[in-house]
Amino acid sequence: MRILPTPVRLLLLVLTLLLAAYPLFGATLAGEQHDFYLQKLTTIMIIAIVALSLDLLVGISGMVSLAQAAFFGIAGYTLVLVAPEYEAVSIWIALPVCLGVSALAALVMGLLIIRTSGIFFIMATIAFSQMLFYLFHDASFAGGSDGAYLFMKPEVSIAGVQLLDLEKRSTLFYVALASLVGVFLLLRTFLRAPFGQVLLGIKENESRVRAMGYNPSFYKLAAFVIAGTLAGYAGMLSATQYGFVSPSHVGWELSAHVLVMVILGGMGSLFGAILGAFAFEGLHAGFAALTPHWELLMGLVVIGMVLLLPRGIAGLLLQLSERKRDKSRTAAQVGAAQKEAGQ
């Protein structure tokens, strides 16, 4: 994966700094709506982590999955189930258990379907999500159709000393922001390593990668497990934020929304998944205010994006950056030529 152009890196840095500053100055800007926007931004950053995990599959590995919400919801239910009913569970217990259960679910599912491709792979992921939806919908231990509740947020402490108070919305906001940045940098590191290069090769030509001595199924399975684990981490954060998880959190509809985010942002760029999450939620808010059938308008936007900007928002930014770089390079060459002619 190539290094991001300087303008794109500056844009991402500015957006990160603006987000980091919001809890400090948001009350002045938003007034009474400050808490609402703080909650909303936290939610978007959490769902952006899911979008990043899906981009690893769709944009990097060439696997179109509609099961990311399943791992998202599994981790949320796991957090509720491991937490005492009216006591705070230690984050040092909740975190590894939630990630472990999500990773195990992704591993089991991946072993069953990783050798399929195309429409068969997509249908298998939908079937898995729907199976879990009805499992949690009908299971009394998970609260059935009413969902399950987390009465106290996880406790982050060492030797009785509290490190973070997740009951504070601003604290959870910064945890979500740090998690989003961390996941982005982690995936960038993965993809610049040989592991990521093999995944990109598999997407382009799986047969050639196999002929070079690599096992495509192993790398695809590893990517699937990593993506499922990251989605599970986001699910744990979401359950922590709202103290609630329901069967809708594991259904394929949520996965479809995340897929739209990746398409809007631009597949395969990673940072596009983040931009797509913010764009999707912004469009959702605007369209929902106009009509209860906001999905129709969103569908038109996606169709237009595919036709006019097939590389998404990220592709547009990269294209503009390349044009600027080419103009600068051309101007430099012309200047050098004129200087030589003058001599």
PDB file of N, CA and C in Angstrom, residues 19 116 145 161 193 205 224 231 249-250 262 306 328:
ATOM      1  N   LEU A  19     -11.854  16.707  15.702  1.00  0.00           N
ATOM      2  CA  LEU A  19     -12.622  15.787  16.540  1.00  0.00           C
ATOM      3  C   LEU A  19     -12.125  15.828  17.981  1.00  0.00           C
ATOM      4  N   THR A 116     -15.143 -20.579  -0.721  1.00  0.00           N
ATOM      5  CA  THR A 116     -16.163 -20.129  -1.667  1.00  0.00           C
ATOM      6  C   THR A 116     -15.791 -18.737  -2.170  1.00  0.00           C
ATOM      7  N   SER A 145     -36.285 -10.711  21.821  1.00  0.00           N
ATOM      8  CA  SER A 145     -36.465  -9.582  20.905  1.00  0.00           C
ATOM      9  C   SER A 145     -36.292  -8.236  21.601  1.00  0.00           C
ATOM     10  N   VAL A 161      -6.903   1.522  41.334  1.00  0.00           N
ATOM     11  CA  VAL A 161      -6.781   2.918  40.899  1.00  0.00           C
ATOM     12  C   VAL A 161      -7.472   3.073  39.546  1.00  0.00           C
ATOM     13  N   ALA A 193       3.159  -4.380   5.065  1.00  0.00           N
ATOM     14  CA  ALA A 193       4.009  -5.543   5.321  1.00  0.00           C
ATOM     15  C   ALA A 193       3.752  -6.598   4.245  1.00  0.00           C
ATOM     16  N   ASN A 205      -5.025 -11.444  -8.603  1.00  0.00           N
ATOM     17  CA  ASN A 205      -4.899 -12.707  -9.344  1.00  0.00           C
ATOM     18  C   ASN A 205      -4.553 -13.820  -8.360  1.00  0.00           C
ATOM     19  N   PHE A 224      -9.962 -12.516   7.373  1.00  0.00           N
ATOM     20  CA  PHE A 224     -11.344 -12.640   7.839  1.00  0.00           C
ATOM     21  C   PHE A 224     -11.408 -12.615   9.361  1.00  0.00           C
ATOM     22  N   ALA A 231     -14.277  -5.829  14.190  1.00  0.00           N
ATOM     23  CA  ALA A 231     -15.713  -5.534  14.275  1.00  0.00           C
ATOM     24  C   ALA A 231     -16.235  -5.852  15.670  1.00  0.00           C
ATOM     25  N   HIS A 249     -28.455  -5.788  15.982  1.00  0.00           N
ATOM     26  CA  HIS A 249     -27.019  -5.537  15.906  1.00  0.00           C
ATOM     27  C   HIS A 249     -26.267  -6.659  15.208  1.00  0.00           C
ATOM     28  N   VAL A 250     -26.894  -7.813  15.036  1.00  0.00           N
ATOM     29  CA  VAL A 250     -26.213  -8.922  14.364  1.00  0.00           C
ATOM     30  C   VAL A 250     -26.800  -9.196  12.979  1.00  0.00           C
ATOM     31  N   VAL A 262     -18.378   1.977   2.914  1.00  0.00           N
ATOM     32  CA  VAL A 262     -17.116   1.667   2.241  1.00  0.00           C
ATOM     33  C   VAL A 262     -17.177   2.085   0.775  1.00  0.00           C
ATOM     34  N   VAL A 306     -21.283   5.335  -7.792  1.00  0.00           N
ATOM     35  CA  VAL A 306     -20.682   4.248  -8.569  1.00  0.00           C
ATOM     36  C   VAL A 306     -20.463   4.674 -10.019  1.00  0.00           C
ATOM     37  N   SER A 328       2.540  20.716 -10.496  1.00  0.00           N
ATOM     38  CA  SER A 328       3.761  21.237  -9.876  1.00  0.00           C
ATOM     39  C   SER A 328       4.991  20.682 -10.575  1.00  0.00           C
TER      40      SER A 328
END
